[in-house]
Amino acid sequence: MMSAKYLAQGDLSAWLGALAQGRRVLVPVRENGAVVFRPYGPGVAPVLSRQADSPPKESVFPSTERLMEFSYSKDPENLGKVALDIKETVNAPATVVFGGRPCDARGFTVFDRVYDTKAIRDPYYAERRASTLFVTLACDAPETTCFCNSVGSSPVDADGSDVLLTPVEGGWLVEAVSERGKALLDAPALKDAPASAQEQAKAAQEAAVAAMPPAWDAAPAAAKLIEKFDDMGFWDNVSAKCISCGACTYLCPTCYCFTVTDERSGMKGERIRTWDTCMSFQFTLEASGHNPRPTKAYRLKNRVGHKFSYYPDIHKGPIACCGCGRCIKLCPVSVDIREIVRLAMELPTATAGKP
Amino acid sequence: MTTMMNPYLPEIATVLEVIQETPNIKTFRVVLNNKDRMAKFKYEPGQVGQLSVFGVGEATFVINSPPTRMEYLQFSVMLTGEVTSMLHTLSPGDQVGVRAPLGNWFPYESMKGKNVVFIGGGIGMAPLRTLLLFMLDNRKDYKNISLLYGARSPEDMAFKYDLPDWSSRKDMTTVLTIDREAPGWEHKVGLIPNVLLEMNPSPKKTVAITCGPPIMIKFTLQALKKLGFEDDQIVTTLEKRMKCGVGICGRCNIGTKYVCMDGPVFTYAQLKELPNEL
Ligand SMILES: Cc1cc2nc3c(=O)[nH]c(=O)nc-3n(C[C@H](O)[C@H](O)[C@H](O)COP(=O)(O)OP(=O)(O)OC[C@H]3O[C@@H](n4cnc5c(N)ncnc54)[C@H](O)[C@@H]3O)c2cc1C
Ligand code: SF4
Ligand code: SF4
Ligand code: FES
C-alpha cells in the first residue's frame, strides 16, 4: 500500500496550483448563493465546508455537448448535387475534480455500467471519464438529507475516487485510491504523513460514519416497488406535490438521460446532446399522441423505479442513487425520495432530521 | 476510425428512390455511400434504423426490405412530425444519415416448420413486410403462410406493388381488408380483429405476428386468444419514443426492458412479464 501524505491547510493552493498545470481543475465555489463546481484559478477560494449544491456531473457529462458537426456542400460540377460531411467531435480535456464528496465520485460508477460496457461504449463519456480524476473529500459532517449509508455507500466511501482526503488537525490526510491517483500525490505541497495524522484520519472516518442517521437497507425496495407498480393510489399520493420541474434529475449525480437535437445555420450545423428528464411529459410522448407515462405519478414512479428497482435488477445489485440527498434538499416542494422508497418498503417514514 | 465505433455517428447514404405509398406514407430506398460497408451490411428481419436529416434530427424506422434482397435499404415513413416531414421532402440523390441495424429481430429460427399468420394494420405492415419477404425467400423452411393486411381505405394501403404477387401466389393466403366500403374495392370490408375471427386460423403449430396501431393490437390480441393462441405463439413489435437506440439515453424503458435493445420485437408472453406501462 501507498504511504499516505499530509496536506497542510496553508499548502492547499500550492497543491491546487500544481494540479492545474496543464489541466482543468474544478473546485466547489460559491456563486450567486449556491455552491457549484467551477474552474480553479488564482483567487478562487474552494468551499470545502459543505456539500456542493450541484454535483460535478458536468465535468464528465456536460449539460450540453456537441456530438458531431455536419456540413452540406454543393458539387461545383453539378450544383444540383449536394454532398454531406459529418465530423465526430469528442472532446476530453484532462481534468481533476477537487473537493467533491464520496457520493459525487460514486455517481459516475452508476454511469459507467451504462455508458461504457462491453457491448456499447459512448466515446464522449468514456474518454472524458478516462481523462478525469477525482480528489474527493471524506465527509465529516453529513447533512440531514444524506442517506448514502442506506444505498450501499458511506461518507468515507472511496468508490469512483482517485484520491481521498480526510480532514485532520491543520489539514488533510491524502490517500491514493487508484493507480492514477498515485501520480497526483507526487507534489512538493504534500509531505509524508506522520502517524498521528493517520490515526486522526481513522478516528475522523469512524466519527463520520457514526454521525450518519441510522441506515436502512434500500435493497429490498427493488421488489417492493414492482409490487406497488399498479397501485396508482400510492403513486398519486407520493407525487401529489410535485410540479414536474425536473430539478431533482438535473441536480442528481446519477441521472443520465439525454435528448439529441440538431442545430443548423445555412449549410452547416451540429448535433447536440442535452440532459433530459423523465419528469417531463414530453419524455415518452409518442407520434400517435399516446403517452405511456401520462401523469406525474407515472413519471415519478419511473424515476424512483429506475433508481431503486430496474437498475439494480439489470446490474445485479447496485442502486442507481448515491444517497446524496440533493433531490430532497433542492426540490421546491420537498418531495422526499427516501420517504417514497421507505413507504414502498412499508417502513416508518420519519427519516428527515437528526435523531 | 478508432477500434470501437461511435454508436451515435450515422453513415452517409444516398436516396435512390422515393415511392409515394399512401397520402401520408413515403418509402425511401437508400444505399450507404461507402460501397464496402453497403456490401458487408448485415441485419436481421425486424431490426430498425435511425434516419437522420441533418439540421432537423433523427427518427426510428423499420428496415422493411429483407436481408435476402440487399440492393438497398428500404424505410417507409409515415408523416407525423418534424423529422418525418423533412424526410417527405427528399428526392433521389439527396443525402441522409443512417444508423442501423438497431434492436432485436423476429425469432424466425424458432418459427421454422410452423405455420405463420401475419396480421398488419396501416404502417404496422412495414416490419411484417420484411419478415414475410424473408420467409418467401426461404419458403421451404415454413409451412402455411397467411397474411391479413388492413388499412382504413384503399388509398391507405402501402406496398401496393407487392400486393399482386402476394394475392396471386399459391404458396400463401392473402386477405386484404378496409374499414368501410369503397367503390371498386373487391376484397374484405371490416376491422382486422373481426376479419381475423372469420379467417379462423388454427393455432396448431402456428405463430401469429401482429403489428399496427395500439388499439388494433389490443383487439387483435383478444381475437387471437379467442382462437386459442397461447401467449408465446403471438409476436408483436412495440413502439416507444426513442433517441439513442442503443440503451443509453434512458428514454424507452418499460421497467427493466429497453425497447431499443431488448425490442422492438416481443412475444405476448414476454409483454405480460413487463410492468403495465405500454
Ligand atoms: C422501433 C420503432 C420502429 C418504427 N418504425 C416505423 C416505420 O417503419 N415507419 C414509420 O413511419 N414510423 C415508424 N416508427 C415511428 C417513428 O419513429 C415516429 O413516427 C417518428 O420518430 C416521428 O418523428 P418526427 O420527428 O417526425 O416527430 P416529432 O416532430 O419528433 O414529433 C411528433 C410526435 O411524435 C412523437 N415522437 C417522436 N419520436 C417518436 C418515436 N420515435 N416514436 C414514437 N413517437 C415519437 C413526439 O412525441 C410527437 O408527439 C417507429 C418507431 C419505433 C420506436
Ligand atoms: S424537484 Fe420536486 S417538484 Fe421538481 S420534478 Fe423533482 S420531485 Fe417534482
Ligand atoms: S436520487 Fe436524489 S439522493 Fe439519489 S443520487 Fe439522485 S439526487 Fe442524490
Ligand atoms: S432509445 Fe435510448 S435507451 Fe432506448
XYZ file of C-alpha atoms and ligand atoms in Angstrom:
706
model
C 0.000 0.000 0.000
C 0.991 3.526 -0.758
C 2.108 5.586 2.195
C -0.282 8.388 2.962
C 0.604 12.042 2.569
C -0.286 15.098 4.538
C -1.539 18.390 3.135
C -1.394 21.381 5.455
C -4.263 23.859 5.081
C -1.746 26.513 4.111
C -0.469 24.372 1.249
C -3.867 23.816 -0.358
C -3.470 26.471 -3.028
C 0.052 25.287 -3.798
C -1.253 21.792 -4.488
C -4.233 23.075 -6.478
C -1.833 25.204 -8.491
C 0.325 22.161 -9.189
C -2.716 20.067 -10.168
C -3.834 22.823 -12.521
C -0.632 22.609 -14.556
C -1.843 21.544 -17.991
C -5.244 20.507 -16.673
C -8.544 21.964 -15.782
C -9.221 21.669 -12.067
C -12.804 22.041 -10.947
C -13.481 23.084 -7.372
C -16.658 23.888 -5.450
C -17.094 27.666 -5.217
C -19.834 29.988 -4.069
C -21.720 31.577 -6.940
C -24.977 33.526 -6.500
C -25.574 31.899 -3.146
C -25.120 28.329 -4.388
C -22.020 26.152 -4.240
C -21.143 24.837 -7.682
C -18.079 23.373 -9.424
C -16.046 25.908 -11.406
C -12.511 26.035 -12.835
C -9.780 26.777 -10.305
C -7.502 29.714 -10.879
C -5.727 32.457 -8.980
C -8.003 33.980 -6.356
C -10.578 31.194 -6.472
C -11.467 30.030 -2.969
C -12.841 26.500 -2.803
C -15.747 25.896 -0.441
C -14.873 22.649 1.298
C -17.035 23.029 4.382
C -20.190 21.615 2.862
C -21.580 19.558 0.022
C -21.913 21.487 -3.254
C -25.469 22.207 -4.365
C -24.952 20.786 -7.811
C -22.800 17.716 -8.280
C -19.719 17.705 -10.531
C -21.711 15.784 -13.152
C -20.831 18.330 -15.854
C -17.130 17.503 -15.546
C -17.716 14.233 -17.371
C -21.229 14.612 -18.756
C -21.865 18.239 -19.760
C -25.440 19.508 -19.742
C -24.943 20.401 -23.402
C -22.328 18.973 -25.696
C -21.699 18.678 -29.381
C -21.721 15.112 -30.701
C -20.818 15.941 -34.270
C -20.588 18.674 -36.845
C -22.081 18.353 -40.259
C -21.865 20.354 -43.417
C -23.501 20.285 -46.794
C -21.584 21.383 -49.854
C -22.620 21.827 -53.438
C -20.743 19.948 -56.081
C -19.144 22.685 -58.256
C -19.528 20.426 -61.302
C -23.202 19.815 -60.659
C -24.907 22.395 -58.479
C -27.959 20.203 -58.082
C -25.875 17.664 -56.193
C -25.233 18.233 -52.511
C -22.616 16.314 -50.570
C -22.784 15.733 -46.843
C -19.898 15.515 -44.441
C -20.015 14.523 -40.751
C -17.271 15.101 -38.221
C -17.139 13.440 -34.827
C -16.296 15.935 -32.067
C -15.146 14.058 -28.995
C -13.598 16.488 -26.560
C -11.980 15.174 -23.395
C -9.838 17.733 -21.576
C -7.582 16.478 -18.790
C -9.459 17.335 -15.608
C -9.221 16.998 -11.855
C -12.405 17.349 -9.834
C -11.307 18.542 -6.431
C -13.373 18.614 -3.262
C -16.381 16.591 -4.323
C -17.881 14.194 -1.830
C -17.778 10.404 -1.933
C -21.343 10.377 -3.285
C -20.293 12.665 -6.136
C -17.496 10.411 -7.334
C -19.550 7.295 -6.794
C -22.261 8.768 -9.009
C -20.116 8.087 -12.050
C -19.875 4.405 -11.231
C -23.631 4.365 -11.934
C -22.976 5.874 -15.368
C -20.092 3.507 -16.130
C -22.351 0.441 -16.179
C -24.478 2.064 -18.890
C -22.116 4.294 -20.872
C -19.067 2.096 -21.096
C -19.860 -1.585 -21.406
C -18.530 -4.487 -23.402
C -21.307 -4.057 -25.936
C -21.677 -0.294 -26.244
C -19.257 2.473 -25.487
C -20.253 6.112 -25.516
C -16.955 7.701 -26.586
C -17.869 11.201 -25.384
C -18.477 9.939 -21.892
C -15.823 7.234 -21.816
C -12.998 9.439 -22.992
C -13.886 12.254 -20.630
C -14.219 9.805 -17.781
C -10.776 8.432 -18.600
C -9.268 11.911 -18.561
C -10.930 13.000 -15.309
C -9.583 12.307 -11.834
C -11.434 12.737 -8.578
C -9.808 14.102 -5.470
C -12.594 13.522 -3.009
C -13.129 14.907 0.446
C -14.459 12.436 3.017
C -17.494 13.908 4.775
C -17.050 14.822 8.402
C -20.436 16.427 8.876
C -23.210 14.657 6.935
C -26.275 16.731 6.112
C -29.763 15.892 7.331
C -30.690 14.836 3.811
C -27.787 12.405 3.398
C -28.543 8.690 3.222
C -25.542 7.182 1.422
C -25.306 4.557 4.164
C -28.710 3.180 3.131
C -27.821 2.670 -0.531
C -24.631 0.680 -0.063
C -22.168 3.506 0.475
C -20.778 5.636 3.308
C -19.482 9.148 3.950
C -15.923 7.881 3.540
C -16.528 5.603 0.549
C -13.668 5.809 -1.964
C -15.533 4.045 -4.793
C -15.061 6.055 -8.006
C -12.426 8.355 -6.486
C -8.728 8.501 -7.285
C -7.595 10.272 -4.132
C -9.378 10.513 -0.786
C -8.802 13.436 1.587
C -9.741 13.100 5.231
C -9.757 16.146 7.496
C -7.173 16.018 10.297
C -5.693 18.630 12.572
C -4.356 21.535 10.499
C -5.011 19.875 7.148
C -5.890 16.629 5.443
C -4.626 13.106 5.191
C -4.202 12.410 1.463
C -4.503 8.803 0.265
C -4.294 7.482 -3.275
C -7.156 5.158 -4.112
C -6.328 4.350 -7.718
C -3.128 3.968 -9.732
C -3.915 7.242 -11.472
C -4.416 8.896 -8.117
C -0.884 7.984 -7.014
C 0.591 10.287 -9.624
C -1.241 13.258 -8.124
C 0.458 12.710 -4.785
C 3.861 13.355 -6.215
C 3.814 17.082 -5.398
C 6.014 19.270 -3.182
C 2.949 20.610 -1.360
C 2.375 17.125 0.095
C 4.501 15.890 2.976
C 4.837 12.392 4.338
C 2.058 11.905 6.814
C 3.005 11.495 10.475
C 1.480 8.508 12.267
C -0.651 10.890 14.302
C -2.352 12.186 11.152
C -3.166 8.651 10.095
C -4.724 7.950 13.463
C -6.691 11.178 13.427
C -7.979 10.337 9.950
C -9.108 6.930 11.099
C -10.940 8.481 14.019
C -12.476 11.154 11.772
C -13.724 8.496 9.362
C -15.271 6.493 12.169
C -16.903 9.637 13.531
C -18.310 10.454 10.096
C -19.857 7.023 9.794
C -21.293 7.334 13.290
C -22.709 10.785 12.575
C -24.969 9.448 9.821
C -28.643 8.827 10.563
C -29.317 5.128 11.141
C -29.007 3.122 7.940
C -31.963 1.258 6.458
C -31.164 -1.160 3.676
C -32.745 0.028 0.426
C -32.020 -3.204 -1.452
C -35.425 -4.829 -0.771
C -37.090 -1.809 -2.406
C -36.424 -3.363 -5.830
C -39.130 -5.987 -5.371
C -41.426 -3.772 -3.301
C -41.584 -1.053 -5.955
C -42.679 -3.604 -8.560
C -45.352 -4.857 -6.154
C -46.615 -1.274 -5.911
C -46.392 -0.693 -9.683
C -50.117 -0.785 -10.382
C -51.125 0.879 -7.111
C -51.821 4.285 -8.669
C -53.292 5.490 -5.389
C -49.842 5.131 -3.879
C -48.126 6.965 -6.763
C -50.731 9.718 -6.976
C -50.277 10.271 -3.282
C -46.472 10.471 -3.252
C -46.360 12.674 -6.353
C -49.197 14.994 -5.320
C -46.897 17.925 -4.503
C -44.553 17.510 -7.488
C -44.628 20.348 -10.022
C -42.651 18.461 -12.713
C -39.821 20.999 -12.680
C -37.137 18.351 -13.195
C -34.727 19.910 -10.684
C -34.380 16.554 -8.930
C -32.978 14.949 -12.057
C -30.762 17.813 -13.203
C -29.131 18.026 -9.765
C -28.740 14.287 -9.397
C -25.231 12.822 -9.728
C -26.659 9.553 -11.039
C -29.296 10.724 -13.538
C -28.003 10.223 -17.052
C -30.872 10.543 -19.549
C -30.428 12.790 -22.539
C -32.019 14.036 -25.704
C -30.416 14.817 -29.039
C -31.222 17.804 -31.228
C -29.804 19.334 -34.370
C -28.937 22.948 -34.981
C -28.362 24.196 -38.460
C -27.430 27.522 -39.877
C -27.050 27.690 -43.619
C -25.018 24.792 -44.964
C -23.526 23.837 -41.586
C -24.674 22.696 -38.234
C -24.158 20.479 -35.250
C -25.861 17.638 -33.455
C -26.134 18.337 -29.766
C -26.911 16.243 -26.754
C -28.528 17.774 -23.704
C -29.647 16.425 -20.371
C -33.253 15.359 -20.391
C -35.619 14.376 -17.617
C -38.133 11.586 -17.216
C -40.114 14.017 -15.047
C -41.257 15.812 -18.194
C -44.468 14.983 -20.059
C -42.699 15.075 -23.451
C -40.135 12.460 -22.469
C -42.203 9.479 -23.634
C -44.863 11.168 -25.769
C -45.319 9.172 -28.975
C -46.226 10.209 -32.509
C -49.739 8.780 -32.178
C -50.359 11.099 -29.221
C -50.209 8.132 -26.879
C -48.100 8.673 -23.764
C -47.199 5.642 -21.654
C -46.472 7.997 -18.724
C -49.366 10.420 -18.942
C -49.291 11.918 -15.441
C -46.624 12.999 -12.978
C -47.469 9.954 -10.867
C -46.301 7.657 -13.702
C -43.202 9.772 -14.204
C -42.162 9.853 -10.569
C -42.781 6.107 -10.470
C -40.291 5.721 -13.290
C -37.681 7.897 -11.582
C -37.883 6.021 -8.302
C -38.363 2.690 -10.073
C -35.349 3.191 -12.284
C -33.041 4.078 -9.418
C -34.176 1.575 -6.838
C -35.590 -1.308 -8.870
C -34.866 -1.545 -12.606
C -31.232 -0.510 -12.457
C -30.329 -2.796 -9.537
C -32.160 -5.582 -11.352
C -30.297 -5.087 -14.620
C -26.896 -4.569 -12.982
C -27.299 -7.224 -10.309
C -27.188 -5.167 -7.178
C -26.015 -1.589 -7.304
C -28.671 1.035 -6.672
C -28.695 3.989 -9.081
C -28.832 6.515 -6.251
C -25.808 7.509 -4.223
C -27.837 8.958 -1.372
C -26.511 12.495 -1.804
C -29.883 13.954 -0.844
C -29.779 16.833 -3.345
C -33.148 15.975 -4.852
C -34.602 16.215 -1.356
C -32.790 19.355 -0.286
C -33.432 21.254 -3.516
C -36.916 20.110 -4.541
C -39.059 23.255 -4.411
C -41.955 21.352 -2.854
C -39.999 18.922 -0.649
C -40.693 15.653 -2.382
C -38.520 13.164 -0.477
C -37.292 10.128 -2.392
C -36.291 8.405 0.864
C -39.838 8.641 2.082
C -41.230 7.184 -1.136
C -38.862 4.250 -1.041
C -39.490 3.644 2.640
C -43.259 3.851 2.137
C -42.985 1.284 -0.637
C -40.970 -0.894 1.744
C -43.571 -0.256 4.441
C -41.045 1.259 6.817
C -41.770 4.231 9.062
C -41.354 7.422 7.022
C -39.749 9.799 9.527
C -36.265 9.837 8.068
C -35.568 13.526 7.962
C -33.578 15.354 10.556
C -31.097 14.366 13.197
C -32.172 11.803 15.762
C -11.761 5.312 -37.210
C -10.971 4.114 -33.720
C -11.209 0.462 -32.757
C -14.547 0.971 -31.057
C -17.235 2.589 -33.172
C -19.045 5.703 -32.122
C -22.620 4.429 -31.742
C -24.102 7.871 -32.467
C -22.298 8.518 -35.720
C -24.553 7.883 -38.718
C -23.279 6.619 -42.018
C -23.994 8.756 -45.014
C -26.396 7.290 -47.521
C -27.946 8.390 -50.784
C -31.630 8.215 -51.582
C -32.065 6.008 -54.656
C -35.792 6.115 -54.998
C -38.839 7.616 -53.325
C -42.225 5.924 -53.553
C -45.446 7.644 -52.557
C -47.178 4.725 -50.845
C -50.281 6.448 -49.489
C -51.262 10.078 -48.944
C -49.127 10.152 -45.777
C -46.553 7.366 -46.227
C -43.478 7.580 -48.415
C -40.924 4.856 -48.931
C -37.228 5.608 -49.257
C -34.760 3.232 -50.810
C -31.252 4.218 -49.771
C -27.721 2.915 -50.211
C -24.752 3.632 -47.992
C -22.226 5.800 -49.798
C -19.407 3.574 -48.601
C -19.731 0.709 -51.089
C -17.696 -1.631 -48.960
C -19.902 -1.036 -45.915
C -23.000 -1.481 -48.038
C -21.694 -4.800 -49.388
C -20.938 -6.017 -45.862
C -24.023 -4.550 -44.220
C -25.786 -7.210 -42.135
C -29.117 -7.098 -40.384
C -31.974 -9.335 -39.372
C -35.662 -9.083 -40.259
C -37.336 -6.742 -37.786
C -34.321 -4.622 -36.949
C -34.684 -0.876 -37.159
C -32.549 2.074 -38.116
C -32.389 5.746 -37.328
C -32.673 8.042 -40.316
C -31.116 11.495 -39.974
C -31.884 14.646 -41.825
C -29.032 16.779 -40.543
C -30.288 20.022 -39.147
C -33.647 18.522 -38.233
C -32.937 15.306 -36.395
C -33.238 11.560 -36.292
C -36.177 9.181 -36.145
C -36.631 5.419 -35.925
C -37.950 3.234 -38.761
C -38.019 -0.438 -39.533
C -35.770 -1.621 -42.342
C -38.607 -3.110 -44.336
C -36.615 -4.689 -47.135
C -35.412 -8.174 -46.204
C -31.720 -9.042 -45.837
C -32.240 -11.566 -48.610
C -32.625 -8.648 -51.061
C -29.746 -6.338 -50.401
C -29.735 -3.892 -53.318
C -30.875 -1.127 -50.993
C -32.295 -0.492 -47.524
C -35.950 0.399 -47.592
C -37.692 2.569 -44.985
C -41.357 3.563 -45.106
C -42.130 6.760 -43.288
C -45.485 7.986 -42.083
C -45.804 11.740 -41.782
C -46.117 12.701 -38.098
C -43.775 15.487 -37.065
C -40.573 17.321 -37.766
C -38.184 14.653 -38.999
C -40.820 12.751 -40.920
C -41.982 15.975 -42.628
C -38.447 16.731 -43.672
C -37.917 13.172 -44.912
C -41.013 13.571 -47.054
C -39.322 16.426 -48.953
C -36.360 14.285 -50.057
C -35.812 13.186 -53.601
C -33.401 10.784 -55.294
C -29.787 11.857 -54.912
C -30.343 13.516 -51.531
C -28.076 12.577 -48.645
C -29.319 11.185 -45.339
C -27.745 9.646 -42.267
C -28.369 6.020 -41.369
C -27.696 4.414 -38.023
C -28.503 0.734 -38.343
C -29.100 -2.007 -37.577
C -30.539 -1.445 -34.092
C -32.654 -3.602 -31.820
C -33.649 -7.256 -31.870
C -35.453 -9.177 -34.604
C -38.194 -11.663 -35.281
C -37.456 -15.152 -33.940
C -37.581 -16.681 -37.420
C -35.359 -19.613 -36.424
C -37.839 -20.915 -33.885
C -40.670 -20.473 -36.407
C -39.150 -22.944 -38.837
C -41.503 -25.828 -39.660
C -44.512 -23.879 -38.386
C -47.460 -22.075 -39.922
C -47.236 -18.306 -39.815
C -50.125 -15.832 -39.691
C -49.236 -12.195 -40.360
C -51.698 -9.543 -39.180
C -50.748 -5.991 -40.128
C -52.566 -2.701 -39.752
C -51.582 0.507 -41.539
C -47.888 1.414 -41.283
C -47.598 -1.620 -38.960
C -47.313 -3.617 -42.179
C -43.732 -2.337 -42.547
C -41.970 -4.737 -40.146
C -44.194 -7.598 -41.305
C -43.142 -6.977 -44.899
C -39.512 -7.650 -44.004
C -40.260 -10.978 -42.380
C -42.822 -12.012 -44.980
C -40.401 -11.421 -47.867
C -37.644 -13.117 -45.905
C -39.856 -16.180 -45.396
C -40.948 -16.214 -49.028
C -37.252 -16.193 -49.945
C -36.753 -19.180 -47.610
C -40.126 -20.680 -48.381
C -39.328 -24.325 -47.682
C -38.482 -23.558 -44.046
C -42.065 -22.626 -43.229
C -45.449 -24.336 -43.574
C -48.601 -22.351 -44.396
C -48.142 -18.606 -44.603
C -51.139 -16.322 -44.439
C -51.413 -12.565 -44.379
C -54.211 -10.343 -43.179
C -53.486 -6.736 -44.028
C -55.895 -3.942 -43.215
C -55.947 -0.228 -43.827
C -58.541 2.485 -43.374
C -59.262 2.849 -47.085
C -57.821 1.516 -50.375
C -55.663 4.670 -50.658
C -54.142 3.933 -47.243
C -52.770 0.546 -48.323
C -48.995 0.673 -48.580
C -46.813 -1.687 -50.613
C -49.319 -1.842 -53.474
C -46.515 -3.116 -55.704
C -46.282 -6.231 -53.512
C -49.995 -6.944 -53.349
C -50.481 -8.567 -56.792
C -47.724 -11.074 -56.032
C -48.922 -11.789 -52.507
C -52.533 -12.186 -53.707
C -51.755 -14.475 -56.621
C -49.165 -16.735 -55.019
C -50.188 -20.331 -54.488
C -47.864 -20.721 -51.501
C -49.553 -18.131 -49.305
C -53.024 -16.862 -48.452
C -53.647 -13.134 -48.604
C -56.656 -11.326 -47.198
C -56.932 -7.559 -47.579
C -59.465 -5.513 -45.699
C -60.537 -1.894 -45.349
C -62.626 -0.313 -42.614
C -65.546 0.886 -44.764
C -66.961 0.080 -48.230
C -65.246 1.925 -51.075
C -66.006 1.990 -54.779
C -64.040 -0.587 -56.751
C -62.835 -2.492 -53.667
C -63.050 -6.217 -54.288
C -61.634 -7.526 -51.038
C -62.892 -7.671 -47.465
C -64.542 -4.857 -45.590
C -64.296 -4.893 -41.821
C -61.990 -4.300 -38.885
C -58.940 -6.536 -38.657
C -59.898 -8.452 -35.476
C -63.313 -9.340 -36.930
C -61.867 -10.457 -40.254
C -59.299 -12.490 -38.334
C -62.052 -14.317 -36.442
C -63.747 -15.043 -39.781
C -60.488 -16.412 -41.210
C -60.364 -18.638 -38.159
C -56.696 -19.747 -38.386
C -55.846 -22.818 -36.357
C -53.360 -22.182 -33.560
C -51.880 -25.641 -34.001
C -48.142 -25.341 -34.724
C -48.769 -21.734 -35.702
C -47.212 -18.387 -34.832
C -49.149 -15.139 -35.208
C -47.228 -11.953 -35.869
C -49.065 -8.701 -35.471
C -48.182 -5.044 -35.733
C -50.310 -1.928 -36.037
C -51.808 0.911 -34.039
C -52.183 0.200 -30.280
C -55.961 -0.108 -30.465
C -55.757 -2.645 -33.297
C -53.143 -4.680 -31.427
C -55.340 -4.711 -28.339
C -58.365 -6.183 -30.117
C -56.249 -8.456 -32.316
C -54.722 -9.993 -29.185
C -58.209 -10.629 -27.828
C -59.218 -12.266 -31.114
C -56.097 -14.439 -31.137
C -56.801 -15.560 -27.572
C -60.357 -16.420 -28.617
C -58.936 -18.524 -31.456
C -56.860 -20.432 -28.915
C -53.413 -18.938 -29.483
C -51.124 -19.158 -26.462
C -49.166 -16.098 -25.306
C -45.877 -17.456 -26.631
C -47.420 -18.067 -30.068
C -48.058 -14.347 -30.530
C -45.302 -11.985 -31.604
C -45.590 -8.214 -31.849
C -43.412 -5.132 -32.066
C -43.539 -2.174 -29.705
C -43.173 1.471 -30.465
C -41.692 3.823 -27.886
C -40.249 7.241 -28.201
C -36.567 6.609 -28.930
C -33.436 8.744 -29.177
C -30.144 6.894 -28.847
C -31.341 3.485 -29.996
C -28.537 1.806 -28.072
C -29.792 1.603 -24.485
C -28.075 4.702 -23.118
C -30.362 7.741 -23.292
C -32.818 6.102 -20.886
C -35.944 7.010 -22.802
C -37.558 3.816 -23.997
C -37.696 1.547 -20.942
C -40.635 -0.442 -19.690
C -39.367 -1.442 -16.277
C -36.082 -3.258 -16.834
C -36.516 -3.682 -20.579
C -35.324 -1.178 -23.168
C -37.396 -1.286 -26.351
C -34.363 -0.181 -28.385
C -32.197 -3.088 -27.209
C -34.486 -5.803 -25.814
C -37.088 -4.988 -28.504
C -38.826 -3.833 -30.571
C -39.916 -7.468 -31.078
C -41.564 -9.172 -28.100
C -43.810 -12.182 -27.669
C -47.083 -11.585 -25.906
C -45.766 -13.839 -23.140
C -42.776 -11.505 -22.688
C -45.033 -8.452 -22.665
C -47.078 -9.936 -19.857
C -43.913 -10.225 -17.776
C -43.310 -6.473 -18.099
C -44.850 -3.916 -15.796
C -48.039 -2.499 -17.207
C -46.704 0.643 -18.910
C -47.291 0.217 -22.628
C -38.994 0.574 -33.141
C -39.734 1.594 -33.923
C -39.996 1.366 -35.277
C -40.686 2.317 -36.029
N -40.901 2.064 -37.346
C -41.550 2.987 -38.103
C -41.743 2.770 -39.500
O -41.314 1.776 -40.078
N -42.405 3.727 -40.174
C -42.889 4.863 -39.583
O -43.498 5.685 -40.263
N -42.719 5.082 -38.269
C -42.043 4.175 -37.515
N -41.825 4.439 -36.187
C -42.353 5.694 -35.600
C -41.438 6.846 -35.925
O -40.202 6.626 -35.303
C -42.035 8.167 -35.408
O -43.237 8.426 -36.050
C -41.085 9.297 -35.729
O -39.960 9.175 -34.915
C -41.689 10.649 -35.503
O -40.641 11.567 -35.776
P -40.844 13.103 -36.067
O -39.543 13.753 -35.840
O -41.472 13.339 -37.395
O -41.830 13.542 -34.970
P -41.610 14.709 -33.841
O -41.585 16.035 -34.599
O -40.438 14.398 -33.039
O -42.825 14.544 -33.026
C -44.121 14.350 -33.467
C -44.774 13.492 -32.450
O -44.166 12.219 -32.476
C -43.651 11.850 -31.218
N -42.453 11.060 -31.483
C -41.231 11.495 -31.798
N -40.381 10.477 -31.988
C -41.081 9.345 -31.801
C -40.765 7.955 -31.854
N -39.553 7.514 -32.160
N -41.748 7.075 -31.608
C -42.968 7.492 -31.317
N -43.307 8.777 -31.256
C -42.393 9.708 -31.490
C -43.499 13.119 -30.496
O -43.625 12.918 -29.117
C -44.642 13.944 -31.034
O -45.843 13.639 -30.392
C -41.139 3.516 -35.421
C -40.861 3.757 -34.090
C -40.164 2.815 -33.345
C -39.835 3.126 -31.925
S -37.639 18.586 -7.940
Fe -39.503 18.058 -6.799
S -41.134 19.209 -7.850
Fe -39.388 19.190 -9.251
S -39.782 17.391 -10.555
Fe -38.462 16.704 -8.876
S -39.915 15.915 -7.345
Fe -41.109 17.166 -8.779
S -31.865 10.403 -6.412
Fe -31.560 12.154 -5.060
S -30.380 11.319 -3.366
Fe -30.241 9.829 -5.024
S -28.369 10.395 -6.099
Fe -30.048 11.474 -7.123
S -30.124 13.489 -6.152
Fe -28.894 12.164 -4.834
S -33.682 4.907 -27.186
Fe -32.134 5.498 -25.789
S -32.361 3.988 -24.246
Fe -33.669 3.273 -25.796
